[in-house]
XYZ file of C-alpha atoms in Angstrom:
676
model
C 37.368 78.523 132.895
C 34.665 78.566 130.215
C 33.891 81.946 128.716
C 30.358 82.467 127.432
C 30.463 85.127 124.729
C 27.185 85.100 122.853
C 28.110 88.251 120.917
C 30.212 86.198 118.469
C 27.260 84.218 117.059
C 26.938 84.869 113.308
C 23.853 86.674 112.016
C 21.083 84.295 110.906
C 19.681 85.428 107.518
C 15.999 85.235 106.690
C 14.705 82.524 104.350
C 14.614 84.768 101.255
C 18.077 86.226 101.931
C 19.425 82.711 102.586
C 18.268 81.514 99.137
C 19.585 84.655 97.397
C 23.020 84.271 99.013
C 23.409 80.611 98.037
C 22.089 80.919 94.452
C 24.162 84.043 93.820
C 27.283 82.239 95.026
C 26.476 79.238 92.802
C 26.043 81.497 89.783
C 29.324 83.336 90.450
C 31.590 80.455 91.389
C 30.575 77.778 88.888
C 30.860 77.755 85.056
C 27.952 79.419 83.256
C 28.515 78.625 79.543
C 27.405 75.292 78.019
C 26.464 74.233 74.485
C 24.338 71.371 73.248
C 27.218 70.303 71.035
C 29.260 69.232 74.047
C 29.592 65.495 74.812
C 26.866 64.199 77.115
C 29.436 63.350 79.799
C 30.537 66.988 79.887
C 26.932 68.183 80.124
C 26.233 65.811 83.014
C 29.378 66.925 84.814
C 28.446 70.589 84.288
C 25.034 70.309 85.967
C 26.162 67.815 88.627
C 28.758 70.341 89.719
C 26.094 73.025 90.168
C 23.872 70.744 92.276
C 26.762 69.573 94.477
C 28.090 73.114 94.942
C 24.670 74.405 96.015
C 24.233 71.528 98.473
C 27.663 72.167 99.996
C 26.905 75.852 100.532
C 23.552 75.078 102.177
C 25.257 72.479 104.391
C 28.021 74.888 105.510
C 25.616 77.723 106.341
C 23.161 75.533 108.253
C 25.975 73.744 110.095
C 27.423 77.108 111.206
C 24.031 78.098 112.664
C 23.658 74.789 114.540
C 27.219 74.779 115.904
C 27.403 78.413 117.030
C 24.184 78.428 119.044
C 24.824 76.988 122.540
C 23.444 73.586 123.483
C 21.474 73.943 126.687
C 22.609 70.566 128.022
C 26.319 71.326 127.562
C 26.579 74.823 129.055
C 26.501 75.893 132.721
C 23.125 75.242 134.445
C 22.793 78.971 135.195
C 22.868 79.880 131.500
C 20.744 76.828 130.628
C 17.951 77.871 132.994
C 18.314 81.559 132.073
C 17.824 80.776 128.377
C 14.884 78.542 129.290
C 13.292 81.388 131.264
C 13.829 83.928 128.512
C 13.126 81.919 125.351
C 11.453 78.614 126.361
C 13.793 75.670 126.041
C 11.320 73.610 123.958
C 10.869 76.264 121.251
C 14.626 76.830 121.114
C 15.408 73.148 120.651
C 12.598 72.760 118.126
C 13.954 75.594 115.958
C 17.483 74.151 115.969
C 16.042 70.704 115.249
C 14.180 72.017 112.194
C 17.399 73.584 110.890
C 19.201 70.269 111.380
C 16.405 68.383 109.575
C 16.525 70.861 106.672
C 20.272 70.268 106.374
C 19.742 66.503 106.106
C 16.891 66.872 103.593
C 19.007 69.148 101.375
C 21.763 66.518 101.416
C 19.339 63.755 100.402
C 17.862 65.866 97.579
C 21.316 66.570 96.176
C 22.261 62.888 96.415
C 19.101 61.751 94.585
C 19.381 64.282 91.769
C 23.095 63.657 91.229
C 22.201 59.998 90.755
C 19.516 60.982 88.212
C 21.883 63.353 86.402
C 24.271 60.464 85.769
C 21.652 59.074 83.400
C 20.623 62.357 81.740
C 20.426 61.824 77.958
C 20.273 65.433 76.708
C 21.033 69.026 77.569
C 17.337 69.741 78.207
C 16.947 66.732 80.537
C 20.071 67.636 82.559
C 19.021 71.272 82.855
C 15.520 70.308 83.989
C 16.939 68.013 86.677
C 19.259 70.806 87.893
C 16.371 73.285 88.104
C 14.239 70.761 89.999
C 17.048 69.999 92.467
C 17.747 73.676 93.244
C 14.018 74.410 93.457
C 13.396 71.628 96.004
C 16.353 72.823 98.111
C 14.995 76.387 98.109
C 11.524 75.095 99.057
C 13.008 73.328 102.093
C 14.717 76.561 103.216
C 11.487 78.546 102.698
C 9.645 76.152 105.014
C 12.080 76.820 107.882
C 11.895 80.618 107.459
C 9.933 81.061 110.762
C 12.586 79.063 112.641
C 15.376 81.162 111.122
C 13.584 84.379 112.080
C 13.068 83.058 115.653
C 16.756 82.120 115.965
C 17.792 85.583 114.730
C 15.648 87.227 117.435
C 17.201 84.941 120.053
C 20.693 85.805 118.756
C 20.020 89.539 119.053
C 18.700 89.136 122.604
C 21.566 86.857 123.664
C 24.091 89.401 122.362
C 22.610 91.910 124.832
C 22.944 89.571 127.832
C 25.611 90.565 130.383
C 28.839 88.557 130.411
C 28.472 86.659 133.698
C 31.147 84.183 134.747
C 29.388 81.541 136.913
C 32.652 80.318 138.471
C 34.286 83.534 139.670
C 33.866 85.389 143.003
C 30.333 86.798 142.912
C 28.195 89.015 145.168
C 24.436 88.698 144.529
C 22.013 91.449 145.573
C 18.338 90.484 146.030
C 15.212 91.734 147.777
C 11.898 93.461 147.165
C 11.642 96.119 144.424
C 12.769 99.668 145.269
C 14.715 98.777 148.454
C 18.047 100.270 147.242
C 19.735 97.391 145.408
C 20.710 99.402 142.302
C 21.857 102.370 144.410
C 24.217 100.086 146.357
C 25.456 98.608 143.060
C 26.281 102.091 141.714
C 28.120 102.984 144.945
C 30.558 100.037 145.036
C 31.094 99.488 141.281
C 31.504 101.589 138.159
C 28.204 100.299 136.748
C 25.512 102.821 135.847
C 22.211 101.147 136.699
C 19.091 103.256 136.306
C 17.629 104.316 139.681
C 14.016 105.558 139.839
C 11.526 105.995 142.705
C 9.170 103.263 141.449
C 9.147 99.457 141.478
C 10.753 97.201 138.862
C 13.147 99.810 137.495
C 15.659 96.978 136.980
C 14.128 94.468 134.545
C 17.157 92.233 133.890
C 20.462 91.177 135.432
C 23.137 93.897 135.634
C 26.820 93.161 136.241
C 29.488 95.351 137.840
C 32.962 94.714 139.251
C 34.667 95.787 142.458
C 38.051 95.123 144.112
C 38.835 93.826 147.583
C 42.309 92.790 148.763
C 43.654 93.014 145.200
C 41.016 90.549 143.943
C 38.255 91.268 141.438
C 34.683 90.526 142.536
C 31.654 90.281 140.258
C 28.565 92.108 141.586
C 25.159 91.137 140.121
C 22.091 93.335 140.600
C 18.914 91.256 140.267
C 15.365 92.519 139.598
C 13.000 92.771 142.531
C 11.123 89.660 143.722
C 7.568 89.612 145.061
C 6.245 87.180 147.667
C 3.912 84.975 145.622
C 3.776 81.367 144.400
C 6.477 80.126 142.077
C 4.029 79.576 139.191
C 2.773 83.185 139.318
C 6.197 84.822 139.016
C 6.977 86.576 135.730
C 10.130 86.410 133.569
C 11.753 89.384 135.375
C 11.446 87.688 138.780
C 12.528 84.315 137.385
C 15.861 85.845 136.293
C 16.585 86.602 139.965
C 15.471 83.140 141.084
C 17.720 81.502 138.449
C 20.744 83.506 139.610
C 20.070 82.643 143.267
C 19.669 78.965 142.464
C 22.768 78.357 140.340
C 25.473 80.903 141.217
C 27.930 80.222 144.048
C 27.859 83.716 145.495
C 27.602 85.763 148.671
C 23.943 86.810 148.974
C 22.971 90.273 150.257
C 19.256 90.337 151.159
C 18.209 93.988 151.262
C 15.592 95.041 153.797
C 13.930 98.473 153.684
C 13.214 99.182 157.353
C 11.710 102.624 156.581
C 8.837 101.177 154.518
C 9.309 103.834 151.801
C 9.526 101.112 149.135
C 5.792 100.429 149.520
C 6.191 97.054 151.274
C 6.117 96.472 155.036
C 8.807 94.624 156.983
C 6.337 91.764 157.464
C 5.988 91.296 153.671
C 9.759 91.440 153.210
C 10.253 88.871 155.985
C 7.714 86.569 154.315
C 9.673 86.783 151.064
C 12.895 85.974 152.944
C 11.398 82.815 154.466
C 9.867 81.723 151.142
C 13.207 81.801 149.259
C 15.554 80.900 152.145
C 16.030 77.437 150.632
C 18.015 79.168 147.831
C 20.457 80.570 150.410
C 21.796 77.179 151.535
C 25.581 76.749 151.410
C 26.037 80.434 150.568
C 27.304 83.318 152.735
C 24.172 85.303 153.646
C 24.039 88.862 155.002
C 20.811 90.694 155.886
C 21.304 94.394 155.045
C 18.958 96.942 156.673
C 18.917 99.894 154.267
C 17.627 103.489 154.555
C 18.638 103.991 158.185
C 18.774 107.726 157.453
C 14.932 107.647 157.341
C 14.373 105.056 160.100
C 17.127 103.856 162.471
C 17.127 100.184 163.370
C 16.740 100.993 167.085
C 13.516 102.927 166.419
C 11.567 99.940 165.048
C 8.536 98.591 166.826
C 8.741 95.360 168.820
C 6.928 93.330 166.154
C 9.175 94.552 163.344
C 12.289 94.047 165.458
C 11.175 90.480 166.180
C 10.832 89.781 162.437
C 14.295 91.220 161.791
C 15.764 89.062 164.561
C 14.151 85.955 163.051
C 15.818 86.686 159.720
C 19.095 87.214 161.546
C 18.706 83.807 163.229
C 18.176 82.123 159.861
C 21.281 83.852 158.508
C 23.304 82.606 161.506
C 22.136 79.061 160.753
C 23.666 79.263 157.282
C 26.970 80.279 158.874
C 26.864 77.376 161.327
C 25.948 74.950 158.536
C 29.195 75.901 156.811
C 31.170 75.254 160.004
C 31.877 78.924 160.767
C 31.606 80.996 163.944
C 28.269 82.560 164.786
C 29.355 86.194 164.659
C 26.155 88.246 164.848
C 27.820 91.452 163.714
C 28.700 90.046 160.273
C 25.192 88.646 159.609
C 23.009 91.736 160.189
C 24.383 95.057 158.921
C 22.864 98.526 158.554
C 23.627 101.165 155.959
C 22.244 104.095 153.973
C 22.974 104.558 150.274
C 21.860 108.183 150.553
C 24.506 109.192 153.119
C 27.017 106.384 152.253
C 26.973 105.271 155.889
C 27.975 101.618 156.192
C 28.209 100.984 152.413
C 31.900 100.043 152.434
C 31.434 97.942 155.588
C 28.723 95.871 153.858
C 30.916 95.356 150.799
C 33.952 94.355 152.851
C 31.930 91.946 155.011
C 30.428 90.216 151.965
C 33.797 89.915 150.215
C 35.484 88.590 153.366
C 32.766 85.985 153.996
C 32.882 84.793 150.390
C 36.680 84.652 150.359
C 36.785 82.589 153.568
C 34.210 80.150 152.208
C 36.108 79.639 148.951
C 39.355 79.045 150.868
C 37.651 76.474 153.094
C 36.225 74.638 150.092
C 39.655 74.510 148.484
C 41.236 73.284 151.701
C 38.738 70.402 151.874
C 39.336 69.371 148.256
C 41.713 66.593 147.248
C 43.934 68.890 145.218
C 45.142 70.725 148.318
C 47.276 67.754 149.421
C 49.356 68.005 146.247
C 49.943 71.698 146.888
C 50.768 71.422 150.615
C 53.515 68.899 149.898
C 55.383 71.609 148.003
C 55.208 74.242 150.755
C 57.510 74.543 153.747
C 57.036 77.344 156.266
C 60.219 78.074 158.234
C 59.588 79.459 161.768
C 62.768 80.709 163.536
C 63.256 79.545 167.148
C 64.872 81.799 169.811
C 68.368 80.606 170.693
C 68.488 82.385 174.077
C 66.570 84.857 176.262
C 68.682 87.865 175.357
C 66.834 90.816 173.795
C 68.202 92.222 170.575
C 66.461 95.542 169.840
C 67.055 97.327 166.516
C 70.214 99.452 166.395
C 69.464 103.025 165.341
C 72.364 105.533 165.155
C 72.170 108.470 167.623
C 72.358 111.004 164.775
C 69.175 109.570 163.274
C 67.390 109.720 166.624
C 68.448 113.346 167.105
C 67.279 114.265 163.600
C 63.916 112.614 164.261
C 63.498 114.435 167.569
C 64.425 117.762 165.975
C 61.971 117.214 163.126
C 59.194 116.415 165.598
C 59.960 119.582 167.563
C 59.870 121.736 164.426
C 56.684 120.103 163.348
C 55.145 120.871 166.716
C 56.251 124.512 166.670
C 55.500 125.397 163.053
C 51.934 126.206 162.075
C 50.882 124.721 158.749
C 48.443 126.209 156.282
C 45.960 123.511 157.283
C 46.095 124.678 160.925
C 45.635 128.299 159.880
C 42.689 127.270 157.700
C 40.969 125.489 160.598
C 41.530 128.492 162.899
C 40.158 130.970 160.335
C 36.858 129.191 159.615
C 37.722 126.217 157.431
C 37.637 125.604 153.684
C 35.702 128.156 151.678
C 36.225 130.874 154.288
C 40.003 130.983 154.703
C 42.026 132.530 151.887
C 45.739 131.690 151.891
C 48.164 134.625 151.798
C 50.597 133.878 148.976
C 52.713 137.022 149.565
C 54.005 136.217 153.038
C 56.895 134.165 151.648
C 58.099 136.916 149.264
C 61.783 137.806 149.769
C 61.915 141.636 149.600
C 64.269 144.318 150.866
C 61.512 145.725 153.077
C 58.914 143.507 154.797
C 56.293 146.275 154.512
C 56.331 145.971 150.715
C 54.702 142.518 150.802
C 51.189 143.882 151.264
C 51.543 146.637 148.666
C 49.048 146.484 145.815
C 50.925 146.143 142.541
C 49.065 147.317 139.434
C 49.108 144.865 136.545
C 48.311 147.394 133.759
C 49.498 150.998 133.971
C 49.016 153.515 131.136
C 48.163 150.686 128.749
C 51.389 148.749 129.443
C 51.998 145.524 131.310
C 53.883 146.507 134.447
C 55.590 143.129 134.723
C 57.395 143.754 131.409
C 59.232 146.694 133.016
C 60.150 145.075 136.319
C 63.944 144.710 136.604
C 66.060 144.310 139.771
C 68.742 146.591 138.227
C 66.300 149.201 136.947
C 68.264 152.175 138.353
C 71.449 151.042 136.595
C 69.532 150.577 133.334
C 68.066 154.093 133.687
C 71.527 155.599 134.111
C 72.814 153.776 130.992
C 69.827 155.027 128.966
C 70.437 158.617 130.075
C 74.110 158.405 129.049
C 73.157 156.983 125.657
C 70.561 159.718 125.146
C 73.201 162.391 125.948
C 75.553 160.930 123.325
C 72.762 160.985 120.725
C 71.949 164.615 121.492
C 75.602 165.646 121.097
C 75.914 163.881 117.756
C 72.743 165.530 116.509
C 74.033 168.958 117.514
C 77.287 168.364 115.563
C 75.295 167.422 112.462
C 73.162 170.533 112.688
C 76.322 172.701 112.892
C 77.529 171.355 109.524
C 75.922 173.223 106.605
C 77.176 173.315 103.026
C 77.832 176.860 101.905
C 78.459 177.868 98.377
C 81.360 180.001 99.570
C 83.458 176.987 100.513
C 83.252 175.415 96.982
C 85.460 176.208 93.969
C 84.091 177.072 90.515
C 84.650 173.510 89.281
C 82.783 172.069 92.264
C 79.951 174.583 91.676
C 79.663 173.389 88.082
C 79.664 169.690 89.094
C 77.052 170.371 91.762
C 74.792 172.078 89.184
C 75.165 169.096 86.822
C 74.364 166.650 89.619
C 71.238 168.556 90.577
C 70.157 168.795 86.929
C 70.704 165.040 86.435
C 68.757 164.365 89.595
C 65.823 166.430 88.356
C 65.906 164.621 84.998
C 65.842 161.234 86.751
C 62.911 162.328 88.890
C 60.983 163.521 85.813
C 61.763 160.310 83.936
C 60.612 158.213 86.890
C 57.348 160.166 87.114
C 56.795 159.704 83.369
C 57.332 155.946 83.659
C 55.048 155.822 86.640
C 52.257 157.687 84.885
C 52.379 155.427 81.811
C 51.355 151.774 81.947
C 53.982 149.048 81.668
C 52.342 147.764 78.473
C 53.437 150.859 76.565
C 56.778 150.860 74.742
C 59.761 152.293 76.603
C 59.985 155.230 74.190
C 56.560 155.849 72.623
C 56.406 156.976 69.023
C 54.893 160.314 69.913
C 57.970 161.240 71.955
C 60.376 160.054 69.209
C 58.939 161.740 66.124
C 62.362 163.068 65.088
C 63.906 159.576 65.582
C 66.368 160.842 68.147
C 66.452 157.538 70.081
C 68.195 155.301 67.569
C 70.847 152.594 67.867
C 73.386 154.837 66.058
C 72.947 157.561 68.669
C 73.292 154.995 71.468
C 76.507 153.750 69.839
C 77.947 157.272 69.658
C 77.137 158.010 73.304
C 78.606 154.713 74.508
C 81.729 155.266 72.400
C 82.126 158.740 73.907
C 82.063 157.112 77.347
C 84.730 154.596 76.281
C 82.452 151.518 76.112
C 82.287 149.068 73.182
C 78.692 149.467 71.834
C 78.683 146.496 69.397
C 77.076 143.921 71.721
C 74.439 146.359 72.945
C 73.545 147.326 69.351
C 73.306 143.634 68.310
C 71.065 142.878 71.263
C 68.767 145.831 70.480
C 68.516 144.819 66.812
C 67.850 141.173 67.667
C 64.973 142.230 69.912
C 63.458 144.466 67.259
C 63.067 141.556 64.759
C 59.544 140.127 64.743
C 59.175 136.867 66.649
C 57.561 135.134 63.675
C 60.610 135.575 61.469
C 63.194 134.654 64.100
C 64.878 131.294 64.419
C 65.905 129.931 67.742
C 69.651 130.040 68.141
C 71.536 127.231 69.777
C 72.633 127.910 73.344
C 76.347 128.117 73.926
C 76.181 126.264 77.205
C 76.160 127.299 80.819
C 79.551 128.975 80.671
C 77.959 132.077 79.190
C 77.059 133.134 82.692
C 80.663 132.814 83.778
C 82.102 134.709 80.904
C 84.064 131.839 79.320
C 81.707 131.106 76.461
C 81.470 134.819 75.584
C 84.970 134.681 74.181
C 83.781 132.866 71.048
C 84.313 134.895 67.941
C 81.087 136.310 66.503
C 82.179 135.378 63.019
C 82.093 131.609 63.678
C 79.858 129.835 61.255
C 76.646 128.127 62.342
C 78.182 124.782 61.446
C 81.047 125.310 63.872
C 78.610 126.466 66.551
C 76.515 123.329 66.124
C 79.609 121.128 66.273
C 80.902 122.794 69.398
C 77.455 122.778 71.019
C 77.057 119.068 70.306
C 80.470 118.290 71.760
C 79.845 120.378 74.850
C 76.161 119.559 75.437
C 76.940 116.551 77.648
C 79.945 118.040 79.396
C 78.103 121.244 80.368
C 75.126 119.448 82.078
C 75.076 119.577 85.898
C 76.562 116.443 87.531
C 74.260 114.637 90.006
C 76.489 115.400 92.983
C 76.651 119.160 92.426
C 74.943 121.119 95.214
C 72.837 124.131 94.281
C 71.733 126.712 96.861
C 68.422 125.891 98.547
C 68.649 122.086 98.279
C 69.569 121.716 101.952
C 72.766 119.671 101.514
C 76.097 120.445 103.168
C 78.281 119.148 100.346
C 78.197 116.874 97.297
C 79.069 113.776 99.373
C 75.950 114.262 101.483
C 73.797 114.733 98.378
C 75.165 111.591 96.714
C 74.499 109.626 99.896
C 70.898 110.875 100.011
C 70.359 109.891 96.341
C 71.803 106.437 97.020
C 69.536 105.883 100.061
C 66.452 107.015 98.094
C 67.197 104.563 95.270
C 67.735 101.749 97.752
C 64.437 102.434 99.556
C 62.320 102.047 96.406
C 64.192 99.009 95.080
C 62.049 96.455 96.957
C 58.804 98.132 95.934
C 59.880 98.394 92.314
C 60.793 94.702 92.251
C 57.337 93.810 93.560
C 55.778 96.194 91.005
C 53.767 97.927 93.717
C 52.372 101.362 93.338
C 53.977 104.194 95.257
C 52.871 107.639 96.340
C 53.774 109.118 92.946
C 51.813 106.599 90.871
C 48.526 107.516 89.321
C 45.545 105.919 91.081
C 42.484 104.815 89.107
C 39.691 103.732 91.463
C 37.903 100.490 90.676
C 34.561 101.920 89.591
C 33.157 98.531 88.517
C 33.934 95.819 91.093
C 34.055 92.443 89.413
C 32.012 90.567 92.024
C 28.983 92.762 91.256
C 29.168 92.835 87.449
C 30.679 89.515 86.337
C 28.728 86.366 85.583
C 25.885 85.416 83.297
C 22.713 87.496 83.659
C 19.552 86.314 81.969
C 16.805 88.496 80.551
C 14.354 89.635 83.182
C 14.380 91.201 86.642
C 17.763 91.797 88.263
C 16.603 93.241 91.605
C 18.446 90.643 93.624
C 21.780 91.628 92.052
């Protein structure tokens, strides 16, 4: 099956853009530097290459245009006539012919100038011949600029054409304007055709799809046709005529029996008889629309006679195909406003078309090859004995019981119909609640009470929970009473305890005062400001005496205080003793070790004290060192391929390409550069 997809045709550039594209490509993709000191053979080769390259590019572009546009003689007659109606076949062929002629002329120009360049005797002569060759090629393209512009307009219009398959199952809707064709199309398909109460709303062919018996049908809505001579019909009407003439489809001729479309039944009957030659060998159905405004039985005798004549013509088409003259399938009534008869019309058209296609296939020669492969087995009765299906008695009893229950039980649907139908009946959702008392079902339960959600406090064992809470509250009250009974009296303490209590309270007051002092002063101030230490009471010697009185060795604290008091400018950074200082092992080093020994020991331990890769530190998320080593190994393996290919990863620095080479490279002469 041939698919006609005109949306894939490449854009046709205008004459000026065509020349700019080709010359820019020649400048970028051929050498640009030449000197008069080169041998004459090299100069000739240089300019011959430019002429040949330009000719090849012109040839490729023009050939693509000629090949991609459809040839009217090779495509389906429906599309051939449709393109002729829309664009005029002669103009279309003339434009493609001019493009083909330009392609041949460009080839001849390149051939002639390459022959002349073989005998060029200087750089100036070769360059002049190259300029003349490219100039003549560009002149040829400029002369076909109108044809290129015309082809581009045709391409844009063809891209908007619907994708119609001329060989598939098709239903064609035709008739006078404003008789309900587009409304019927919107009812049976998912298409969205504009519907308005005036004539010629549909100005082109519209395609939709519908399903019938698991088969896809193509539905085509055609513009309205007027009853006038063939020569007087416009492009919109000719689209419908072309579809009727070339598509093998089931035809639905719509008839507005109410007359609201603005045309009488007599005019519509005249149109039917004028185009009935297009209905030959096609399933034809006359559809009387808008029966909600005018029933078919209410027509006058004259109008009914005209309708019957059309019905007779439709029956003739059925008999010509060798079918049965079934009057009911030829004349159908419907209303797109009330949807009455819409599905019946669709089903009748699909069934008629399907039967016709089956008959055609049965008459073809290919069917004999298929029938030889089929064998239909029909079982023959071996005796006259009846063999009914065997159903177990338990199943029959269960079915009977289910039917009885179904007959007794009232469903919600039955209650709804008894109570006034949908919109009136409100289902009672509480009647199936399982409660201790049936009267509670209709009680109104508050959702919010005293600012709390009642549902949060609903508990089936609420009384038991209340009892537990009361017991717990009683225990709390007893404990509180015991605490209140206990009071510290001074009478119960000894003199020593009195003295210790006084010291504790005094120390507590001092701590409170010190905290308030620290809080009142900013953190930027020294811990002991000079104004509070005028007598130099807070010295390292005093601290040493107090610590010694407490039984603590003050040497390390004094050294630390003195080291902090030295100005940072005069201090030298001391070498770290390794990580073991935190564990207490490195603190055992004698203070009197020389700096040389410290450096030696630090150098020897610097490697051994670093953290091994498998050691797990808190917060890394690993269970043990084996899991961490496995994760490190997988990470290294994942980047190995990328590192071998030298590709950038997510951690690499990205420098965007601010100057793309194809826009900035190449030789640029002095002058205007607008085309770049």
